[in-house]
Amino acid sequence: MTAPTTRTTRFDRGRWAQGGPETVRPGVHRIPLPLPEDGLRAVNVYALERLTEGLVLIDGGWSIPESRKALEDALAELGHDLGEISHILVTHIHRDHYTQAVELRRLMGSRVYLGAGERRGLELLGELRTDEPVGSLETLRRAGAHELAERVAAMYDGGFDATVWEAPDRWLQAEELRFGDARLTVVPTPGHTQGHVVYLDQARGLLFSGDHVLPHITPSIGFELGGPALPLGDYLDSLHLMTTLADARLLPAHGPVGDSVHARVGELLAHHDDRLAETLAALGDRTRTAHDVAGELGWTRRKVPFADLGPFDQMLAVNETAAHLDVLAARGRARRALTDGVNRYTAAAS
C-alpha cells in the first residue's frame, strides 16, 4: 500500500522522539524508536519503500521489545509489516543501531549491511565477550583517570549476549547500492567509529547521516574497540568530506530532520575549532593529563561542571578531551609524553 505523503506538522523540533512515522519525502519515512534509559531518548530508523520489492531500512534500532513493537506499529500505520524488510543498511556498530538489525534478520530473513571498517571492532567483541567499554576504559587509564575507570567498570554486571553481535551479510566499501530505481551512495565517514558510513540519496537530495552529523549535539569520538590512533582527526576529515558533496537534507539518527547538511557541518567544525582553543587554554603552561584538563572545561551547551556529570558522562568527557589534546599534539600545538602508562601534555612554545 502507498504511504501518506504529509505527516510533518506534528514533529516539531522538541518532539522528534515522539512515536509514529514521519514522511520526509514520498516513499521515505522517519521512525523514532525508543532507547532504554538513554539521554538520547530515541534513535531514528528510516524506511524506504521499494514499490513491489519490499522495504529498505537505514539502521535497525536497539534490540529490545519496546523498539520492535514501535517499529511494527509504525510500519502498520504506513501499510507495511516487518516481513517486507528486505535489507537493513546500518551506519555503524553501536548497539542502538545494529542489534535489532541482527534480530530482524533472524526473524524475517532481512539482509544486513555494515561498513567494512567495523570488522575489527566486531571481531574484538567476539574475542572479549563483554559489554564493558573496554577501549574507553583504556583511554581513561592513559588519561590518568584510574579511579573513574574503576567506577565505570563497576557499572557493568558482566553479562554479554553474543547473539546480537553476528557478522553482517555484506561488508560495505565506498560504493553505490541499487534497490530498484533508488540509488544510495555509501560514503565512509570514520570518526564516531572507525567504520561509520553515511548513505547519500543524491537524486532525492537526502543524506542518512547516522551519528556522523547530528542536529543538536556532537557525537562521541572513538567510543569503540580497536579504534584508530587519532579518531578526532578522522572525524574532522570526514566532516570536511561532507562539504565536497552536494548539499542535502539532513536525516540524522538522533534529532529532527534538518534542511542542510552543509550548514550543520559548518557549525560542527566551528564547535571543534572553539573546543580545541578552549582545551589549549585549559592546558595552560602546566604539564597535565586529559583528566586534569577535562576537569577545567564546561560540558554540554549549558557548560555543566565536570564534577556534576555522572560517571559515564565523565568517561565520555575525558575521552573527548584526550581526543582534542591528541589533535593539538598532531598539529604541533602541544607535546605528549607517555610516563608510567599515562599520557601527559604540555603546550608547545609559540
CSV table of C-alpha atoms in Angstrom, one decimal:
chain,number,residue,atom,x,y,z
A,1,MET,CA,0.0,0.0,0.0
A,2,THR,CA,1.1,3.6,-0.6
A,3,ALA,CA,2.0,5.6,2.4
A,4,PRO,CA,0.6,9.0,3.2
A,5,THR,CA,2.8,11.8,1.8
A,6,THR,CA,2.3,14.5,4.5
A,7,ARG,CA,2.9,13.9,8.2
A,8,THR,CA,5.4,16.5,9.2
A,9,THR,CA,3.3,19.1,11.2
A,10,ARG,CA,3.2,17.1,14.5
A,11,PHE,CA,7.0,16.6,14.5
A,12,ASP,CA,8.3,20.0,15.7
A,13,ARG,CA,11.9,20.5,17.0
A,14,GLY,CA,11.1,19.5,20.5
A,15,ARG,CA,9.0,16.4,19.7
A,16,TRP,CA,11.2,14.5,17.3
A,17,ALA,CA,11.3,11.4,19.6
A,18,GLN,CA,7.5,11.0,19.6
A,19,GLY,CA,6.4,7.6,18.3
A,20,GLY,CA,5.0,7.0,14.8
A,21,PRO,CA,6.2,7.6,11.3
A,22,GLU,CA,7.0,11.0,9.7
A,23,THR,CA,7.1,11.1,5.9
A,24,VAL,CA,10.2,13.0,4.8
A,25,ARG,CA,9.7,12.5,1.1
A,26,PRO,CA,7.2,10.3,-0.7
A,27,GLY,CA,8.4,6.8,0.0
A,28,VAL,CA,10.9,7.8,2.7
A,29,HIS,CA,9.8,7.7,6.3
A,30,ARG,CA,11.5,8.6,9.6
A,31,ILE,CA,10.6,6.2,12.5
A,32,PRO,CA,11.9,7.1,16.0
A,33,LEU,CA,12.4,4.0,18.2
A,34,PRO,CA,12.8,4.1,22.0
A,35,LEU,CA,16.1,3.6,23.8
A,36,PRO,CA,16.3,2.2,27.3
A,37,GLU,CA,17.3,4.7,30.0
A,38,ASP,CA,19.2,6.7,27.4
A,39,GLY,CA,19.6,10.5,27.4
A,40,LEU,CA,19.3,10.4,23.6
A,41,ARG,CA,15.6,9.4,24.0
A,42,ALA,CA,15.3,7.7,20.7
A,43,VAL,CA,17.0,6.5,17.6
A,44,ASN,CA,15.7,7.3,14.1
A,45,VAL,CA,15.4,4.5,11.6
A,46,TYR,CA,14.3,5.3,8.0
A,47,ALA,CA,12.0,3.1,5.9
A,48,LEU,CA,12.4,3.4,2.2
A,49,GLU,CA,9.6,1.9,0.1
A,50,ARG,CA,10.5,-0.1,-3.0
A,51,LEU,CA,7.1,-0.4,-4.6
A,52,THR,CA,6.6,-4.2,-5.1
A,53,GLU,CA,10.1,-5.1,-3.8
A,54,GLY,CA,9.6,-4.5,-0.1
A,55,LEU,CA,11.3,-2.1,2.3
A,56,VAL,CA,14.9,-1.0,3.0
A,57,LEU,CA,15.7,0.3,6.5
A,58,ILE,CA,18.5,2.7,7.3
A,59,ASP,CA,19.7,1.5,10.8
A,60,GLY,CA,17.9,-1.1,12.8
A,61,GLY,CA,17.5,0.2,16.4
A,62,TRP,CA,18.2,-1.4,19.7
A,63,SER,CA,17.1,-5.0,20.2
A,64,ILE,CA,14.5,-4.5,23.0
A,65,PRO,CA,10.8,-5.5,22.9
A,66,GLU,CA,9.7,-1.9,23.0
A,67,SER,CA,11.7,-1.0,20.0
A,68,ARG,CA,10.4,-3.9,17.9
A,69,LYS,CA,6.8,-3.1,18.9
A,70,ALA,CA,7.3,0.6,17.9
A,71,LEU,CA,8.7,-0.3,14.6
A,72,GLU,CA,6.0,-2.9,13.9
A,73,ASP,CA,3.3,-0.3,14.8
A,74,ALA,CA,4.8,2.4,12.7
A,75,LEU,CA,5.1,0.2,9.6
A,76,ALA,CA,1.5,-0.9,10.1
A,77,GLU,CA,0.5,2.8,10.1
A,78,LEU,CA,2.2,3.0,6.7
A,79,GLY,CA,0.5,-0.1,5.4
A,80,HIS,CA,3.5,-2.4,5.8
A,81,ASP,CA,4.8,-5.1,8.1
A,82,LEU,CA,8.2,-6.4,9.3
A,83,GLY,CA,8.2,-9.2,6.8
A,84,GLU,CA,8.6,-6.7,4.0
A,85,ILE,CA,12.0,-5.5,5.2
A,86,SER,CA,14.4,-6.9,2.6
A,87,HIS,CA,17.6,-5.0,3.6
A,88,ILE,CA,18.9,-3.1,6.6
A,89,LEU,CA,21.7,-0.7,5.9
A,90,VAL,CA,23.4,0.1,9.2
A,91,THR,CA,25.5,3.2,9.7
A,92,HIS,CA,27.7,1.8,12.5
A,93,ILE,CA,28.1,-0.9,15.0
A,94,HIS,CA,26.8,0.7,18.2
A,95,ARG,CA,24.1,-1.2,20.0
A,96,ASP,CA,21.3,1.3,19.3
A,97,HIS,CA,21.8,1.0,15.5
A,98,TYR,CA,22.9,-2.6,14.9
A,99,THR,CA,21.4,-5.1,17.3
A,100,GLN,CA,17.8,-5.0,16.2
A,101,ALA,CA,19.0,-5.4,12.6
A,102,VAL,CA,20.5,-8.7,13.6
A,103,GLU,CA,17.3,-9.7,15.4
A,104,LEU,CA,15.2,-8.8,12.3
A,105,ARG,CA,17.4,-10.9,10.1
A,106,ARG,CA,16.9,-13.9,12.4
A,107,LEU,CA,13.2,-13.4,12.5
A,108,MET,CA,12.4,-12.2,8.9
A,109,GLY,CA,15.4,-13.1,6.8
A,110,SER,CA,16.4,-9.4,6.1
A,111,ARG,CA,19.9,-8.9,4.8
A,112,VAL,CA,22.2,-6.7,7.0
A,113,TYR,CA,24.9,-4.4,5.5
A,114,LEU,CA,27.6,-2.7,7.6
A,115,GLY,CA,30.7,-0.6,6.8
A,116,ALA,CA,33.9,-2.7,6.4
A,117,GLY,CA,35.7,-0.5,8.9
A,118,GLU,CA,33.6,-2.1,11.7
A,119,ARG,CA,35.0,-5.6,11.1
A,120,ARG,CA,37.8,-5.4,13.7
A,121,GLY,CA,35.5,-4.0,16.3
A,122,LEU,CA,33.0,-6.8,15.8
A,123,GLU,CA,35.8,-9.4,16.0
A,124,LEU,CA,37.0,-7.9,19.3
A,125,LEU,CA,33.5,-8.1,20.7
A,126,GLY,CA,33.6,-11.8,20.0
A,127,GLU,CA,37.0,-12.2,21.5
A,128,LEU,CA,36.5,-10.1,24.7
A,129,ARG,CA,32.8,-11.1,25.2
A,130,THR,CA,31.9,-8.2,27.4
A,131,ASP,CA,29.6,-5.2,27.2
A,132,GLU,CA,32.2,-3.1,29.1
A,133,PRO,CA,33.5,-0.1,27.0
A,134,VAL,CA,37.0,-1.7,27.1
A,135,GLY,CA,38.6,0.8,24.7
A,136,SER,CA,37.2,3.8,26.5
A,137,LEU,CA,38.3,2.4,29.9
A,138,GLU,CA,41.8,2.1,28.5
A,139,THR,CA,41.7,5.7,27.3
A,140,LEU,CA,40.6,6.7,30.8
A,141,ARG,CA,43.6,5.0,32.4
A,142,ARG,CA,46.0,6.6,29.9
A,143,ALA,CA,44.4,9.9,30.8
A,144,GLY,CA,45.2,9.4,34.5
A,145,ALA,CA,41.6,8.7,35.5
A,146,HIS,CA,42.1,5.3,37.1
A,147,GLU,CA,39.6,5.7,39.8
A,148,LEU,CA,36.9,6.8,37.3
A,149,ALA,CA,37.7,3.8,35.2
A,150,GLU,CA,37.1,1.5,38.1
A,151,ARG,CA,33.7,3.3,38.9
A,152,VAL,CA,32.6,2.9,35.3
A,153,ALA,CA,33.7,-0.7,35.1
A,154,ALA,CA,31.7,-1.5,38.2
A,155,MET,CA,28.5,-0.3,36.4
A,156,TYR,CA,28.6,-3.5,34.2
A,157,ASP,CA,27.4,-6.8,35.5
A,158,GLY,CA,29.5,-9.0,33.2
A,159,GLY,CA,26.5,-10.2,31.1
A,160,PHE,CA,27.1,-10.5,27.4
A,161,ASP,CA,24.7,-11.6,24.7
A,162,ALA,CA,26.8,-12.7,21.7
A,163,THR,CA,23.7,-13.4,19.5
A,164,VAL,CA,23.2,-9.7,18.8
A,165,TRP,CA,26.7,-9.2,17.5
A,166,GLU,CA,26.7,-11.5,14.5
A,167,ALA,CA,28.5,-10.5,11.3
A,168,PRO,CA,26.6,-8.7,8.6
A,169,ASP,CA,25.6,-10.3,5.3
A,170,ARG,CA,27.8,-7.8,3.5
A,171,TRP,CA,30.7,-5.5,4.4
A,172,LEU,CA,30.4,-2.2,2.6
A,173,GLN,CA,33.1,-0.1,0.9
A,174,ALA,CA,32.7,3.2,-0.8
A,175,GLU,CA,30.2,2.1,-3.4
A,176,GLU,CA,26.8,2.6,-4.9
A,177,LEU,CA,23.8,0.4,-3.9
A,178,ARG,CA,20.8,0.0,-6.1
A,179,PHE,CA,17.3,-1.0,-4.9
A,180,GLY,CA,15.0,-0.9,-7.9
A,181,ASP,CA,15.2,2.7,-9.2
A,182,ALA,CA,16.7,4.0,-5.9
A,183,ARG,CA,20.5,4.6,-5.7
A,184,LEU,CA,22.3,5.1,-2.4
A,185,THR,CA,26.0,6.1,-2.3
A,186,VAL,CA,27.9,4.6,0.6
A,187,VAL,CA,30.3,7.2,2.0
A,188,PRO,CA,32.8,6.0,4.7
A,189,THR,CA,33.0,8.6,7.5
A,190,PRO,CA,35.4,7.4,10.2
A,191,GLY,CA,35.4,9.2,13.5
A,192,HIS,CA,32.5,8.4,15.7
A,193,THR,CA,33.5,4.8,14.9
A,194,GLN,CA,36.2,3.6,12.5
A,195,GLY,CA,33.7,2.0,10.2
A,196,HIS,CA,30.9,4.6,10.3
A,197,VAL,CA,29.2,5.2,6.9
A,198,VAL,CA,26.5,7.5,5.7
A,199,TYR,CA,24.1,6.9,2.8
A,200,LEU,CA,23.6,9.6,0.2
A,201,ASP,CA,20.4,9.6,-1.9
A,202,GLN,CA,21.6,12.2,-4.4
A,203,ALA,CA,18.5,12.0,-6.6
A,204,ARG,CA,16.2,13.0,-3.8
A,205,GLY,CA,18.7,15.2,-2.0
A,206,LEU,CA,18.8,13.2,1.2
A,207,LEU,CA,21.7,12.2,3.5
A,208,PHE,CA,21.1,9.5,6.0
A,209,SER,CA,23.8,10.6,8.4
A,210,GLY,CA,23.7,8.2,11.3
A,211,ASP,CA,25.6,9.7,14.2
A,212,HIS,CA,28.2,11.4,11.9
A,213,VAL,CA,26.2,14.7,11.6
A,214,LEU,CA,23.6,15.3,14.3
A,215,PRO,CA,21.4,18.4,14.5
A,216,HIS,CA,21.7,19.3,18.2
A,217,ILE,CA,24.7,17.6,19.7
A,218,THR,CA,28.2,16.4,18.7
A,219,PRO,CA,28.8,12.7,18.6
A,220,SER,CA,31.2,11.0,21.0
A,221,ILE,CA,34.5,10.2,19.3
A,222,GLY,CA,36.3,6.9,19.4
A,223,PHE,CA,33.8,5.1,21.6
A,224,GLU,CA,34.7,1.6,20.3
A,225,LEU,CA,37.0,-1.3,20.4
A,226,GLY,CA,40.2,-1.3,18.3
A,227,GLY,CA,39.8,2.4,17.3
A,228,PRO,CA,42.4,4.4,15.4
A,229,ALA,CA,45.2,6.5,16.9
A,230,LEU,CA,43.6,9.9,16.1
A,231,PRO,CA,39.8,9.5,16.0
A,232,LEU,CA,39.0,13.2,16.2
A,233,GLY,CA,41.4,13.9,13.3
A,234,ASP,CA,39.5,11.3,11.3
A,235,TYR,CA,36.2,12.8,12.3
A,236,LEU,CA,37.2,16.3,11.3
A,237,ASP,CA,38.4,15.0,7.9
A,238,SER,CA,35.1,13.2,7.5
A,239,LEU,CA,33.2,16.4,8.2
A,240,HIS,CA,35.2,18.2,5.6
A,241,LEU,CA,34.4,15.4,3.2
A,242,MET,CA,30.7,16.3,3.6
A,243,THR,CA,31.4,19.8,2.2
A,244,THR,CA,32.7,18.2,-1.1
A,245,LEU,CA,29.3,16.5,-1.7
A,246,ALA,CA,26.2,18.2,-3.0
A,247,ASP,CA,24.2,19.7,-0.1
A,248,ALA,CA,21.3,17.6,1.0
A,249,ARG,CA,18.6,17.5,3.7
A,250,LEU,CA,20.0,16.1,6.9
A,251,LEU,CA,18.3,12.8,8.1
A,252,PRO,CA,20.1,12.1,11.4
A,253,ALA,CA,19.9,9.1,13.7
A,254,HIS,CA,19.0,11.3,16.7
A,255,GLY,CA,17.0,14.5,16.4
A,256,PRO,CA,14.7,16.1,13.8
A,257,VAL,CA,15.3,16.2,10.1
A,258,GLY,CA,17.3,19.3,9.1
A,259,ASP,CA,17.4,21.4,5.9
A,260,SER,CA,21.1,21.5,5.1
A,261,VAL,CA,24.0,19.1,5.8
A,262,HIS,CA,26.5,21.8,4.9
A,263,ALA,CA,25.1,24.3,7.4
A,264,ARG,CA,25.3,21.8,10.2
A,265,VAL,CA,28.7,20.6,9.2
A,266,GLY,CA,29.9,24.2,9.3
A,267,GLU,CA,28.6,24.5,12.9
A,268,LEU,CA,30.3,21.3,14.0
A,269,LEU,CA,33.6,22.4,12.5
A,270,ALA,CA,33.4,25.7,14.2
A,271,HIS,CA,32.5,24.0,17.5
A,272,HIS,CA,35.6,21.8,17.4
A,273,ASP,CA,37.8,24.8,16.5
A,274,ASP,CA,36.4,26.5,19.6
A,275,ARG,CA,36.9,23.4,21.7
A,276,LEU,CA,40.5,23.0,20.6
A,277,ALA,CA,41.1,26.6,21.6
A,278,GLU,CA,39.4,26.0,25.0
A,279,THR,CA,41.3,22.8,25.6
A,280,LEU,CA,44.7,24.5,24.8
A,281,ALA,CA,43.7,27.4,27.2
A,282,ALA,CA,42.8,24.9,29.9
A,283,LEU,CA,46.2,23.2,29.5
A,284,GLY,CA,47.9,26.5,30.1
A,285,ASP,CA,51.6,26.4,30.9
A,286,ARG,CA,51.5,23.3,33.0
A,287,THR,CA,52.0,19.6,32.2
A,288,ARG,CA,48.6,17.9,32.7
A,289,THR,CA,46.7,14.8,31.9
A,290,ALA,CA,43.5,14.7,29.9
A,291,HIS,CA,41.6,14.0,33.1
A,292,ASP,CA,43.1,17.2,34.6
A,293,VAL,CA,42.1,19.3,31.6
A,294,ALA,CA,38.6,17.8,31.4
A,295,GLY,CA,38.0,19.0,34.9
A,296,GLU,CA,38.7,22.6,33.8
A,297,LEU,CA,36.1,22.6,31.0
A,298,GLY,CA,32.4,23.0,30.9
A,299,TRP,CA,30.2,20.3,29.3
A,300,THR,CA,27.1,20.3,27.1
A,301,ARG,CA,25.7,23.6,25.8
A,302,ARG,CA,24.9,24.5,29.4
A,303,LYS,CA,28.6,24.3,30.4
A,304,VAL,CA,27.9,21.8,33.2
A,305,PRO,CA,31.0,21.4,35.5
A,306,PHE,CA,32.8,18.1,35.1
A,307,ALA,CA,32.2,17.3,38.8
A,308,ASP,CA,28.4,17.4,38.2
A,309,LEU,CA,28.4,14.8,35.5
A,310,GLY,CA,27.7,11.1,36.2
A,311,PRO,CA,30.5,8.6,35.8
A,312,PHE,CA,29.5,7.5,32.3
A,313,ASP,CA,29.4,11.1,31.1
A,314,GLN,CA,32.6,11.9,32.8
A,315,MET,CA,34.2,9.0,30.9
A,316,LEU,CA,32.9,10.5,27.6
A,317,ALA,CA,34.2,13.9,28.7
A,318,VAL,CA,37.7,12.6,29.5
A,319,ASN,CA,37.8,10.6,26.2
A,320,GLU,CA,36.8,13.7,24.2
A,321,THR,CA,39.4,15.8,26.0
A,322,ALA,CA,42.1,13.3,25.2
A,323,ALA,CA,41.0,13.3,21.6
A,324,HIS,CA,41.3,17.1,21.4
A,325,LEU,CA,44.7,17.1,23.1
A,326,ASP,CA,45.9,14.4,20.6
A,327,VAL,CA,44.8,16.6,17.7
A,328,LEU,CA,46.6,19.6,19.3
A,329,ALA,CA,49.7,17.4,19.6
A,330,ALA,CA,49.4,16.2,15.9
A,331,ARG,CA,49.2,19.9,14.8
A,332,GLY,CA,52.3,20.8,16.8
A,333,ARG,CA,50.3,22.9,19.3
A,334,ALA,CA,51.1,20.6,22.3
A,335,ARG,CA,53.5,17.9,23.2
A,336,ARG,CA,52.6,14.4,24.6
A,337,ALA,CA,54.7,12.1,26.7
A,338,LEU,CA,53.8,8.7,28.0
A,339,THR,CA,55.1,8.1,31.5
A,340,ASP,CA,54.1,5.1,33.6
A,341,GLY,CA,51.2,4.4,31.3
A,342,VAL,CA,49.8,7.9,31.5
A,343,ASN,CA,49.8,10.5,28.7
A,344,ARG,CA,50.9,13.9,29.9
A,345,TYR,CA,50.6,17.0,27.7
A,346,THR,CA,52.4,20.3,27.6
A,347,ALA,CA,51.6,23.3,25.4
A,348,ALA,CA,54.2,23.8,22.7
A,349,ALA,CA,56.1,27.1,22.7
A,350,SER,CA,54.5,29.6,20.3
